[in-house]
Amino acid sequence: DALVKVREQLEKEAGAGSAGGSAPKEEGAGAKPSAADAEFDGKTPAQIAKIMKKRAEKAEKAAKKAAAKAAKKGLGGVPASVKSSYLSVLAHRSGAGPGAAASCAADLMRQSASRRKPKVAKGMRDYLPAQMSVRQVAFESIRAVFRKHGAVEIDTPVMELKETLTGKYGEDTKLIYDLADQGGEVLALRYDLTVPFARFLALNSVGKIKRFHIGKVYRRDQPQMAKGRYREFYQCDFDIAGNYASMVPDAECVTVACEILSGLPVGNFMVKVNHRKLLDAVLEVSGVDSGMFRTICSAVDKLDKEPWEAVKKEMIVKGITAGTADNIGKLVMRKAGCGDPFPLIKELEDEPAFGAHGGAKKALGELRTMFEYLDAMGTLKFVSFDMSLARGLDYYTGVIYEAVCVEEGTQVGSIGGGGRYD
């Protein structure tokens, strides 16, 4: 930035000199000797050359030091001494006057400015041909599973009206990328493919559809490259809209996820399952006010990343007592192993607090039905009933699930998720 500023200033001065400056006087035309000429009276050419060389080296060293200091400070003016020293060096080396030295300096500055180091925006990346080939194979495998289940493909704009997206993602709303107002519409980049699909259904009067959509989404999150968390990434969505027999679509969506991950070389995985109404019942019987359900759910959702004590502390900060947090912990810390959820369901049904709670009883019944369907579909072996799963998005109303990679040595963690949103 300092070099660019000097360049612009020098170009301006060089232009002024050529436009309005007087022509240089020729020798013998009455020109007066300068102070510099008088300084070298009586010295041999070799002595003068030696003096000028030392001065040039000293000036060049001072210029580099001052330029480095200015660059370290960031934006700002460049000391006049730097410019003067820089010009004196150029003038001596070229044997030209100040105007030519300024022009030469401008050329050098222009070349330096053009050598800016390129970079990719934070949280984003380039994909090389070999990586694109891997992606293409993965997408073809995923599309094949979607089509096997009778889904059709759609697409929606990467931008949506901001009002369409806000209020759907809970605390994650702050991660939406806002766009500058253009033509009177306040827009934002899509955060996921689910809310645009709900808008698509309403706008196109679609009553019943199995659809899939593969497209890029954007989140202004703190990127963690090693864990596969980027600000720009692809989502591969499968949704079923319409009226169906209870828990049939939910079981099919989980089965689709299991079939996709079984067909890709991601290693061992499991699908955690819970129910939003069951989680709401946990909070209610523990003494949490209904207006705080979603904010406490967002804390519970961190149990797969943080220890219970850290989650408990966050709950207390958000406004509940330590005793209430402990009551929540006794319930949400329960989980069943893959393929065997029924003992935990029976245990929860026998809980006095749950036995008298209508919402919990209905949720447990729906989970039991879905697990029976998954067993019939051959995918229950991948599924774990996990009471700590909360999913941070506000639009879920029933069963929720999240696929996680459990291959030894991997750091990726969550690789997919979903749920019912009536």
PDB file of N, CA and C in Angstrom, residues 364-403:
ATOM      1  N   LEU A 364     -42.624 -40.992  21.816  1.00  0.00           N
ATOM      2  CA  LEU A 364     -42.039 -42.323  21.974  1.00  0.00           C
ATOM      3  C   LEU A 364     -42.762 -43.340  21.092  1.00  0.00           C
ATOM      4  N   GLY A 365     -44.079 -43.183  20.953  1.00  0.00           N
ATOM      5  CA  GLY A 365     -44.835 -44.078  20.070  1.00  0.00           C
ATOM      6  C   GLY A 365     -44.421 -43.922  18.618  1.00  0.00           C
ATOM      7  N   GLU A 366     -44.197 -42.682  18.187  1.00  0.00           N
ATOM      8  CA  GLU A 366     -43.762 -42.432  16.806  1.00  0.00           C
ATOM      9  C   GLU A 366     -42.362 -42.992  16.570  1.00  0.00           C
ATOM     10  N   LEU A 367     -41.488 -42.839  17.552  1.00  0.00           N
ATOM     11  CA  LEU A 367     -40.138 -43.377  17.411  1.00  0.00           C
ATOM     12  C   LEU A 367     -40.164 -44.901  17.317  1.00  0.00           C
ATOM     13  N   ARG A 368     -40.983 -45.541  18.151  1.00  0.00           N
ATOM     14  CA  ARG A 368     -41.083 -46.991  18.109  1.00  0.00           C
ATOM     15  C   ARG A 368     -41.539 -47.453  16.724  1.00  0.00           C
ATOM     16  N   THR A 369     -42.563 -46.767  16.164  1.00  0.00           N
ATOM     17  CA  THR A 369     -43.067 -47.122  14.825  1.00  0.00           C
ATOM     18  C   THR A 369     -41.976 -46.962  13.782  1.00  0.00           C
ATOM     19  N   MET A 370     -41.243 -45.858  13.822  1.00  0.00           N
ATOM     20  CA  MET A 370     -40.194 -45.615  12.835  1.00  0.00           C
ATOM     21  C   MET A 370     -39.080 -46.653  12.946  1.00  0.00           C
ATOM     22  N   PHE A 371     -38.681 -46.989  14.166  1.00  0.00           N
ATOM     23  CA  PHE A 371     -37.629 -47.993  14.345  1.00  0.00           C
ATOM     24  C   PHE A 371     -38.070 -49.361  13.794  1.00  0.00           C
ATOM     25  N   GLU A 372     -39.335 -49.675  13.928  1.00  0.00           N
ATOM     26  CA  GLU A 372     -39.846 -50.936  13.373  1.00  0.00           C
ATOM     27  C   GLU A 372     -39.779 -50.921  11.848  1.00  0.00           C
ATOM     28  N   TYR A 373     -40.115 -49.777  11.233  1.00  0.00           N
ATOM     29  CA  TYR A 373     -39.987 -49.652   9.774  1.00  0.00           C
ATOM     30  C   TYR A 373     -38.524 -49.786   9.350  1.00  0.00           C
ATOM     31  N   LEU A 374     -37.625 -49.121  10.073  1.00  0.00           N
ATOM     32  CA  LEU A 374     -36.195 -49.185   9.733  1.00  0.00           C
ATOM     33  C   LEU A 374     -35.677 -50.611   9.846  1.00  0.00           C
ATOM     34  N   ASP A 375     -36.177 -51.339  10.844  1.00  0.00           N
ATOM     35  CA  ASP A 375     -35.784 -52.738  10.999  1.00  0.00           C
ATOM     36  C   ASP A 375     -36.217 -53.543   9.784  1.00  0.00           C
ATOM     37  N   ALA A 376     -37.426 -53.278   9.302  1.00  0.00           N
ATOM     38  CA  ALA A 376     -37.944 -53.981   8.123  1.00  0.00           C
ATOM     39  C   ALA A 376     -37.168 -53.601   6.862  1.00  0.00           C
ATOM     40  N   MET A 377     -36.673 -52.361   6.814  1.00  0.00           N
ATOM     41  CA  MET A 377     -35.924 -51.883   5.649  1.00  0.00           C
ATOM     42  C   MET A 377     -34.451 -52.291   5.702  1.00  0.00           C
ATOM     43  N   GLY A 378     -34.021 -52.868   6.794  1.00  0.00           N
ATOM     44  CA  GLY A 378     -32.639 -53.338   6.896  1.00  0.00           C
ATOM     45  C   GLY A 378     -31.628 -52.269   7.248  1.00  0.00           C
ATOM     46  N   THR A 379     -32.081 -51.111   7.767  1.00  0.00           N
ATOM     47  CA  THR A 379     -31.140 -50.024   8.072  1.00  0.00           C
ATOM     48  C   THR A 379     -31.087 -49.674   9.554  1.00  0.00           C
ATOM     49  N   LEU A 380     -31.823 -50.392  10.398  1.00  0.00           N
ATOM     50  CA  LEU A 380     -31.811 -50.091  11.830  1.00  0.00           C
ATOM     51  C   LEU A 380     -30.421 -50.314  12.424  1.00  0.00           C
ATOM     52  N   LYS A 381     -29.649 -51.181  11.823  1.00  0.00           N
ATOM     53  CA  LYS A 381     -28.303 -51.481  12.348  1.00  0.00           C
ATOM     54  C   LYS A 381     -27.383 -50.264  12.349  1.00  0.00           C
ATOM     55  N   PHE A 382     -27.725 -49.241  11.541  1.00  0.00           N
ATOM     56  CA  PHE A 382     -26.905 -48.021  11.486  1.00  0.00           C
ATOM     57  C   PHE A 382     -27.410 -46.942  12.443  1.00  0.00           C
ATOM     58  N   VAL A 383     -28.560 -47.179  13.108  1.00  0.00           N
ATOM     59  CA  VAL A 383     -29.277 -46.115  13.817  1.00  0.00           C
ATOM     60  C   VAL A 383     -29.106 -46.246  15.327  1.00  0.00           C
ATOM     61  N   SER A 384     -28.844 -45.084  15.970  1.00  0.00           N
ATOM     62  CA  SER A 384     -28.717 -45.010  17.423  1.00  0.00           C
ATOM     63  C   SER A 384     -29.743 -44.011  17.964  1.00  0.00           C
ATOM     64  N   PHE A 385     -30.513 -44.411  18.974  1.00  0.00           N
ATOM     65  CA  PHE A 385     -31.455 -43.515  19.652  1.00  0.00           C
ATOM     66  C   PHE A 385     -30.673 -42.724  20.691  1.00  0.00           C
ATOM     67  N   ASP A 386     -30.507 -41.399  20.446  1.00  0.00           N
ATOM     68  CA  ASP A 386     -29.645 -40.551  21.267  1.00  0.00           C
ATOM     69  C   ASP A 386     -30.452 -39.360  21.778  1.00  0.00           C
ATOM     70  N   MET A 387     -30.725 -39.324  23.077  1.00  0.00           N
ATOM     71  CA  MET A 387     -31.551 -38.267  23.669  1.00  0.00           C
ATOM     72  C   MET A 387     -30.876 -36.896  23.663  1.00  0.00           C
ATOM     73  N   SER A 388     -29.555 -36.843  23.445  1.00  0.00           N
ATOM     74  CA  SER A 388     -28.856 -35.556  23.453  1.00  0.00           C
ATOM     75  C   SER A 388     -28.925 -34.840  22.116  1.00  0.00           C
ATOM     76  N   LEU A 389     -29.374 -35.531  21.061  1.00  0.00           N
ATOM     77  CA  LEU A 389     -29.444 -34.893  19.754  1.00  0.00           C
ATOM     78  C   LEU A 389     -30.555 -33.854  19.757  1.00  0.00           C
ATOM     79  N   ALA A 390     -30.215 -32.615  19.373  1.00  0.00           N
ATOM     80  CA  ALA A 390     -31.208 -31.530  19.401  1.00  0.00           C
ATOM     81  C   ALA A 390     -31.396 -30.869  18.041  1.00  0.00           C
ATOM     82  N   ARG A 391     -30.361 -30.789  17.220  1.00  0.00           N
ATOM     83  CA  ARG A 391     -30.418 -30.063  15.941  1.00  0.00           C
ATOM     84  C   ARG A 391     -30.816 -28.606  16.183  1.00  0.00           C
ATOM     85  N   GLY A 392     -29.943 -27.687  15.862  1.00  0.00           N
ATOM     86  CA  GLY A 392     -30.147 -26.285  16.226  1.00  0.00           C
ATOM     87  C   GLY A 392     -31.193 -25.519  15.438  1.00  0.00           C
ATOM     88  N   LEU A 393     -31.692 -26.070  14.330  1.00  0.00           N
ATOM     89  CA  LEU A 393     -32.602 -25.304  13.478  1.00  0.00           C
ATOM     90  C   LEU A 393     -34.010 -25.264  14.071  1.00  0.00           C
ATOM     91  N   ASP A 394     -34.665 -24.107  13.932  1.00  0.00           N
ATOM     92  CA  ASP A 394     -35.958 -23.891  14.584  1.00  0.00           C
ATOM     93  C   ASP A 394     -37.124 -24.588  13.902  1.00  0.00           C
ATOM     94  N   TYR A 395     -36.988 -24.975  12.620  1.00  0.00           N
ATOM     95  CA  TYR A 395     -38.180 -25.417  11.892  1.00  0.00           C
ATOM     96  C   TYR A 395     -38.555 -26.878  12.122  1.00  0.00           C
ATOM     97  N   TYR A 396     -37.750 -27.653  12.838  1.00  0.00           N
ATOM     98  CA  TYR A 396     -38.095 -29.063  13.069  1.00  0.00           C
ATOM     99  C   TYR A 396     -39.254 -29.206  14.055  1.00  0.00           C
ATOM    100  N   THR A 397     -40.157 -30.152  13.767  1.00  0.00           N
ATOM    101  CA  THR A 397     -41.341 -30.353  14.609  1.00  0.00           C
ATOM    102  C   THR A 397     -41.517 -31.796  15.066  1.00  0.00           C
ATOM    103  N   GLY A 398     -40.687 -32.719  14.621  1.00  0.00           N
ATOM    104  CA  GLY A 398     -40.862 -34.124  14.963  1.00  0.00           C
ATOM    105  C   GLY A 398     -39.539 -34.847  15.080  1.00  0.00           C
ATOM    106  N   VAL A 399     -39.434 -35.995  14.398  1.00  0.00           N
ATOM    107  CA  VAL A 399     -38.201 -36.779  14.420  1.00  0.00           C
ATOM    108  C   VAL A 399     -37.049 -35.968  13.828  1.00  0.00           C
ATOM    109  N   ILE A 400     -35.870 -36.047  14.455  1.00  0.00           N
ATOM    110  CA  ILE A 400     -34.659 -35.411  13.944  1.00  0.00           C
ATOM    111  C   ILE A 400     -33.558 -36.462  13.908  1.00  0.00           C
ATOM    112  N   TYR A 401     -32.603 -36.293  12.990  1.00  0.00           N
ATOM    113  CA  TYR A 401     -31.522 -37.270  12.869  1.00  0.00           C
ATOM    114  C   TYR A 401     -30.263 -36.602  12.339  1.00  0.00           C
ATOM    115  N   GLU A 402     -29.146 -37.212  12.641  1.00  0.00           N
ATOM    116  CA  GLU A 402     -27.855 -36.674  12.212  1.00  0.00           C
ATOM    117  C   GLU A 402     -26.893 -37.824  11.962  1.00  0.00           C
ATOM    118  N   ALA A 403     -26.284 -37.830  10.785  1.00  0.00           N
ATOM    119  CA  ALA A 403     -25.302 -38.860  10.430  1.00  0.00           C
ATOM    120  C   ALA A 403     -23.911 -38.390  10.834  1.00  0.00           C
TER     121      ALA A 403
END
